[in-house]
Coordinates of C-alpha atoms in Angstrom, one line a residue:
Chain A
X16 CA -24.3 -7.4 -13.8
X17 CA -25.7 -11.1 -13.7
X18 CA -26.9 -10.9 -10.5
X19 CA -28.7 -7.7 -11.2
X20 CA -30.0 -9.3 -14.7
X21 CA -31.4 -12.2 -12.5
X22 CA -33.1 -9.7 -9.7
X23 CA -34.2 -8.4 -12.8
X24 CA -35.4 -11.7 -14.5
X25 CA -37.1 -13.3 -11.1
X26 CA -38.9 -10.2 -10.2
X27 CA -40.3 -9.6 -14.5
X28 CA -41.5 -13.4 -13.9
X29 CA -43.2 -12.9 -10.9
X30 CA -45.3 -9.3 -11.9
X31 CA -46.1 -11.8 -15.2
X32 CA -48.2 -14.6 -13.3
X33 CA -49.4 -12.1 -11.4
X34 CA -50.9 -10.0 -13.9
X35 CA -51.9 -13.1 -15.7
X36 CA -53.6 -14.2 -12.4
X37 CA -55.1 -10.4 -12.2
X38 CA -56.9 -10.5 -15.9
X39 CA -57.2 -13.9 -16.3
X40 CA -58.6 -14.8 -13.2
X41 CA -59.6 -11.7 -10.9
X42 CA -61.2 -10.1 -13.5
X43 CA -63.5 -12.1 -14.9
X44 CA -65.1 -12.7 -11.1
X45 CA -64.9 -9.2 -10.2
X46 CA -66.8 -7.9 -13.6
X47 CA -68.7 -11.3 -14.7
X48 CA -69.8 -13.0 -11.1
X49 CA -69.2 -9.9 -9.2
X50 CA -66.7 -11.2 -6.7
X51 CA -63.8 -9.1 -6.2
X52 CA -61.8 -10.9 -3.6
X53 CA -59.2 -11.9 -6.0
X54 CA -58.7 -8.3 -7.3
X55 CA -58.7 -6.9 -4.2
X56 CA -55.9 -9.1 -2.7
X57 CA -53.6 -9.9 -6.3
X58 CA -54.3 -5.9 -6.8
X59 CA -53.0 -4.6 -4.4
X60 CA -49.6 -6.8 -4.3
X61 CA -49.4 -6.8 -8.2
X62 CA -49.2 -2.8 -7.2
X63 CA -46.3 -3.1 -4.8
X64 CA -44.6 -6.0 -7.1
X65 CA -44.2 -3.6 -10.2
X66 CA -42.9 -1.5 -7.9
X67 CA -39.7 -3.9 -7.3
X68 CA -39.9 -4.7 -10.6
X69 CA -39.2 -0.6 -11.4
X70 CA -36.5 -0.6 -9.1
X71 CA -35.0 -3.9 -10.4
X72 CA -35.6 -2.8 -14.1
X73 CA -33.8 0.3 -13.1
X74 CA -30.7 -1.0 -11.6
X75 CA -30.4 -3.4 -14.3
X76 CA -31.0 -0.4 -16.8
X77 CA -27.9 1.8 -15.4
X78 CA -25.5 -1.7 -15.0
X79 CA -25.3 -2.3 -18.7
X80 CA -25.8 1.7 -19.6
X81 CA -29.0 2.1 -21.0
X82 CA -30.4 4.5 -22.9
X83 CA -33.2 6.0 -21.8
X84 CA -35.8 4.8 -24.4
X85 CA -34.9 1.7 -23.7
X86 CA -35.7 1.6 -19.6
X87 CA -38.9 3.1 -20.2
X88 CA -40.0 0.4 -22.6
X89 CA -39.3 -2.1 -20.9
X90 CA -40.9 -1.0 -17.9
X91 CA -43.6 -0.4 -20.0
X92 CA -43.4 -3.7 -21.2
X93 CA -44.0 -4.9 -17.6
X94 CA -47.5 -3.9 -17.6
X95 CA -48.8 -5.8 -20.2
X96 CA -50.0 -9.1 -19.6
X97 CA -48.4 -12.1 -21.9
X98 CA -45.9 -9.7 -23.7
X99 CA -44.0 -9.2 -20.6
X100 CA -42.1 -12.7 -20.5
X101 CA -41.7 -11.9 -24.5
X102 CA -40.0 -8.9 -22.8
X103 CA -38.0 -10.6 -20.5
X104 CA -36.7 -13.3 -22.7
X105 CA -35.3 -10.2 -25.2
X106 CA -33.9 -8.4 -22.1
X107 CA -32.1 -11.7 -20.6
X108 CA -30.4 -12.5 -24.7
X109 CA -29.7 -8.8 -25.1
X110 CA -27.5 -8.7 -21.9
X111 CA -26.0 -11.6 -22.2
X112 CA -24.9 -10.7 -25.9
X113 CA -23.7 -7.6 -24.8
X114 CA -21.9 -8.7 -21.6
X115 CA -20.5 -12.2 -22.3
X116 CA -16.8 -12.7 -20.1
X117 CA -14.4 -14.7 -22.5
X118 CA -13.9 -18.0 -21.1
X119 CA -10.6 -19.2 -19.5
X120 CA -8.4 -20.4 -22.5
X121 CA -7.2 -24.2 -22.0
X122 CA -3.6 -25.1 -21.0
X123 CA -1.2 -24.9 -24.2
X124 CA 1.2 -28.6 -23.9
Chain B
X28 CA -28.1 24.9 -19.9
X29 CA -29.3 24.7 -23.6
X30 CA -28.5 21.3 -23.4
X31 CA -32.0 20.9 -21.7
X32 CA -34.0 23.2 -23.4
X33 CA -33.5 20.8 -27.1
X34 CA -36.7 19.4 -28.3
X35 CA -35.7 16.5 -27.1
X36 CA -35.0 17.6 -23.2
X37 CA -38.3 19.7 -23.4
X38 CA -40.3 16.7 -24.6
X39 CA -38.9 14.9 -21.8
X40 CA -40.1 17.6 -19.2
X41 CA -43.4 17.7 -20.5
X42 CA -43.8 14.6 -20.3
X43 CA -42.5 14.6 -16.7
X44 CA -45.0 16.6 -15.6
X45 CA -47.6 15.1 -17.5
X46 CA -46.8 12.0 -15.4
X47 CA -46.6 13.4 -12.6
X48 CA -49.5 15.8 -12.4
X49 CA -51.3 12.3 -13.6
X50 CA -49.7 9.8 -10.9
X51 CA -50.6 11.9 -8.7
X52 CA -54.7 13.0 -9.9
X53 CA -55.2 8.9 -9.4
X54 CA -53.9 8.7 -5.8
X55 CA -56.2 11.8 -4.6
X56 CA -58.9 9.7 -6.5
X57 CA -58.2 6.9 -4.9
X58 CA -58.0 9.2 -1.7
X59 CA -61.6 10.3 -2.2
X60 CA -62.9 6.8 -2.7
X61 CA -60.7 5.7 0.6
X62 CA -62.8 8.1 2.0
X63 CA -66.4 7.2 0.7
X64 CA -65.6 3.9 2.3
X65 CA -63.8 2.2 -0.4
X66 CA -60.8 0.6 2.1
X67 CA -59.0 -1.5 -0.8
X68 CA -58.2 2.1 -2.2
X69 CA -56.3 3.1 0.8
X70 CA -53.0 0.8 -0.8
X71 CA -54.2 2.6 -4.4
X72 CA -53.9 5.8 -2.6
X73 CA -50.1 4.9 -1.4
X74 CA -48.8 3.3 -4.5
X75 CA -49.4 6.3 -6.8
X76 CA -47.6 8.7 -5.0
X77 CA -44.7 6.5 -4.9
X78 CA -45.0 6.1 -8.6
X79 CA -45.1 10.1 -9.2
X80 CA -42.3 10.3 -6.9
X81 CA -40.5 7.6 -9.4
X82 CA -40.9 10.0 -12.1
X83 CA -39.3 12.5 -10.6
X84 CA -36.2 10.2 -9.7
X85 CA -35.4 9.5 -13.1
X86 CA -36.0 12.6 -14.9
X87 CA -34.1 14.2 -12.5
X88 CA -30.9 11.5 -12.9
X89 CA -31.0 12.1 -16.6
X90 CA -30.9 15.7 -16.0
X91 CA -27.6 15.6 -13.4
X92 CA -26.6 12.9 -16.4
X93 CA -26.7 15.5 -18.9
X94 CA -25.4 18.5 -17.1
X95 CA -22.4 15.9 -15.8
X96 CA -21.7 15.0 -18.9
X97 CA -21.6 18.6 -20.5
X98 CA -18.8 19.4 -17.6
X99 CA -16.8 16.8 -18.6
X100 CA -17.1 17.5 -22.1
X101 CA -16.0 21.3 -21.4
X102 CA -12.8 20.3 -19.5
X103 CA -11.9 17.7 -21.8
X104 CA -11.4 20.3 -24.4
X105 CA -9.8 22.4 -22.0
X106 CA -7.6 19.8 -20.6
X107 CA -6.2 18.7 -24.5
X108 CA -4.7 22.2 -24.8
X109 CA -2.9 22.0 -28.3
X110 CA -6.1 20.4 -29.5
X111 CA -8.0 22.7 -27.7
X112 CA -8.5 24.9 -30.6
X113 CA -8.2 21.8 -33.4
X114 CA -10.9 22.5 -35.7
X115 CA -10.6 18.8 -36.0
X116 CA -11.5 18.4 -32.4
X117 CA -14.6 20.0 -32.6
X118 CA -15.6 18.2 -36.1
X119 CA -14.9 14.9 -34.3
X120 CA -17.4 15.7 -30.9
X121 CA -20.0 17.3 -33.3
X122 CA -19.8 13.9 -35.4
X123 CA -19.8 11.6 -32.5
X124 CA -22.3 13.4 -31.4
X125 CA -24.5 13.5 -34.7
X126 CA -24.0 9.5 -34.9
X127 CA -26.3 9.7 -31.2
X128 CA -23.1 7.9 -29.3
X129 CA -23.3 9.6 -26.0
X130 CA -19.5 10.7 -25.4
X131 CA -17.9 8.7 -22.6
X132 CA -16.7 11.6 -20.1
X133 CA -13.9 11.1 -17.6
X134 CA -16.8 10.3 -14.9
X135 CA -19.2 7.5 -16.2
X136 CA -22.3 6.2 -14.2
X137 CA -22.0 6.0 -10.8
X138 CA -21.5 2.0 -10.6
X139 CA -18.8 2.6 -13.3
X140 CA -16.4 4.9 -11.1
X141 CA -14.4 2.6 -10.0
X142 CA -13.4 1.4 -13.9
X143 CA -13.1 4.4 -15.6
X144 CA -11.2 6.3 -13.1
X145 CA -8.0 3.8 -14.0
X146 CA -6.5 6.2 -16.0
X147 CA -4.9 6.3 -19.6
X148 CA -6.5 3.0 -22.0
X149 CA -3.1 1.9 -22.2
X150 CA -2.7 1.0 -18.3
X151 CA -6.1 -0.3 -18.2
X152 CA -5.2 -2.9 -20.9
X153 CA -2.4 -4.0 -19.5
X154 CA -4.3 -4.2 -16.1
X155 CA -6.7 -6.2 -18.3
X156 CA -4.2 -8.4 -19.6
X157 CA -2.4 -8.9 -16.3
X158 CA -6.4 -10.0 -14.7
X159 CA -6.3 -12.1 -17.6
X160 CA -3.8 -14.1 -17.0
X161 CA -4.5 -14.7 -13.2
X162 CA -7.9 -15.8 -13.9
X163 CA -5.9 -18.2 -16.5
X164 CA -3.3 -19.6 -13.4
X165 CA -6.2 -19.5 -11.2
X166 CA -8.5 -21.6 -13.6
X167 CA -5.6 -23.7 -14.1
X168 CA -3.7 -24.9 -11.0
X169 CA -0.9 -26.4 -11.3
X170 CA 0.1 -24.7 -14.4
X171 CA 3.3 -23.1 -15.1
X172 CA 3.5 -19.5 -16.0
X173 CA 5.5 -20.2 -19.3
X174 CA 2.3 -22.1 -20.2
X175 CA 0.1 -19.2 -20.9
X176 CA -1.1 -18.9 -24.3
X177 CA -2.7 -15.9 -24.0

């Protein structure tokens, strides 16, 4: 379950800059100074990207048992530039609420 | 099979298709501008179908999720055969079920087997316990067993 809430966490960071880099960046030189090369490359791997992130959001989605609404928000959520690290840290306290082991109790004497 | 035909199953299918029908309209456009020249849209043209195809994957878990967990529910009431016909019984799924907590069948997810198929709550506790307290010696060498607090 952590490991899959850190797949989860490294890939949601990772589609984040990218989509930042995509409509901050990319953007602005494809539409304003006609010069696409940025969202021709960051395009096309911000496509294949969320695609991991779907798959990691889904594994991660089935591990702590879901509901259904929920998965398809935050995937959702993935798509949206600036909200998505919003998203991730509710996703990362959530979990860990939810799933926190008890610690080993100290030695009584 | 009414179980999928509620509002809320139906809205899901809809919407299934919806997607789908819509995934997959944006990969033959991006097909069609592939083939004006367009070569960027070639990757366009790949990724959509995989996200239709997506679609499909989930809707059609939650639908084996549902049907799985309508079996169980039958022969649950079966197995409990004084119950089985406990007006009380029926009162309790019907409110568990009204209060939108899924019941937990015999057979959870799939990465949940391996827990659930344990047995009676009672041996799983004591299972629990008995983990418990080897994680405790293990966290603490060099500790005597009559130490344990737990």
């Amino acid at each position: 379950m952590r490991a899959a809430l850190t797949r989860y966490r490294v890939i949601a960071w990772i589609v984040g800059v990218v989509l930042i880099l995509l409509v901050v960046i990319g953007m602005p030189l494809k539409y304003g100074f006609d010069e696409p090369i940025v969202v021709e490359t960051v395009g096309q791997a911000h496509g294949f990207l969320y695609m991991l992130y779907l798959v990691a959001t889904f594994d991660l989605s089935r591990r702590v048992d879901w509901p259904l609404k929920r998965m398809i928000l935050v995937m959702l959520a993935g798509t949206v530039p600036f909200l998505s690290f919003w998203a991730e840290r509710r996703v990362s306290t959530l979990v860990l609420a939810a799933h926190t082991e008890p610690a080993p109790q100290p030695v009584a004497g | 099979m009414k179980r999928l035909w509620t509002p809320a199953w139906i809205a899901r299918h809809v919407a299934m298709v919806v997607l789908v029908t819509a995934f997959l309209a944006l990969g033959w456009w991006q097909v069609s501008r592939a083939a004006a020249g367009n070569a960027i849209s070639w990757g366009y043209a790949v990724e959509w179908p995989i996200f239709a195809g997506f679609v499909v994957f989930v809707w059609w878990r939650e639908v084996r999720h549902a049907l799985r967990d309508a079996e169980a529910g039958k022969t649950a009431a079966v197995g409990e055969t004084p119950a089985a016909g406990d007006p009380t019984v029926v009162e309790r799924a019907e409110a568990v079920e009204a209060a939108g907590v899924r019941p937990r069948p015999g057979i959870g997810r799939p990465v949940r087997v391996t827990r659930t198929v344990g047995g009676h709550g009672e041996e799983d506790a004591e299972l629990a316990a008995y983990n418990r307290y080897l994680s405790w010696l293990n966290a603490n060498p060099g500790a005597k067993p009559g130490d344990y607090p737990g």
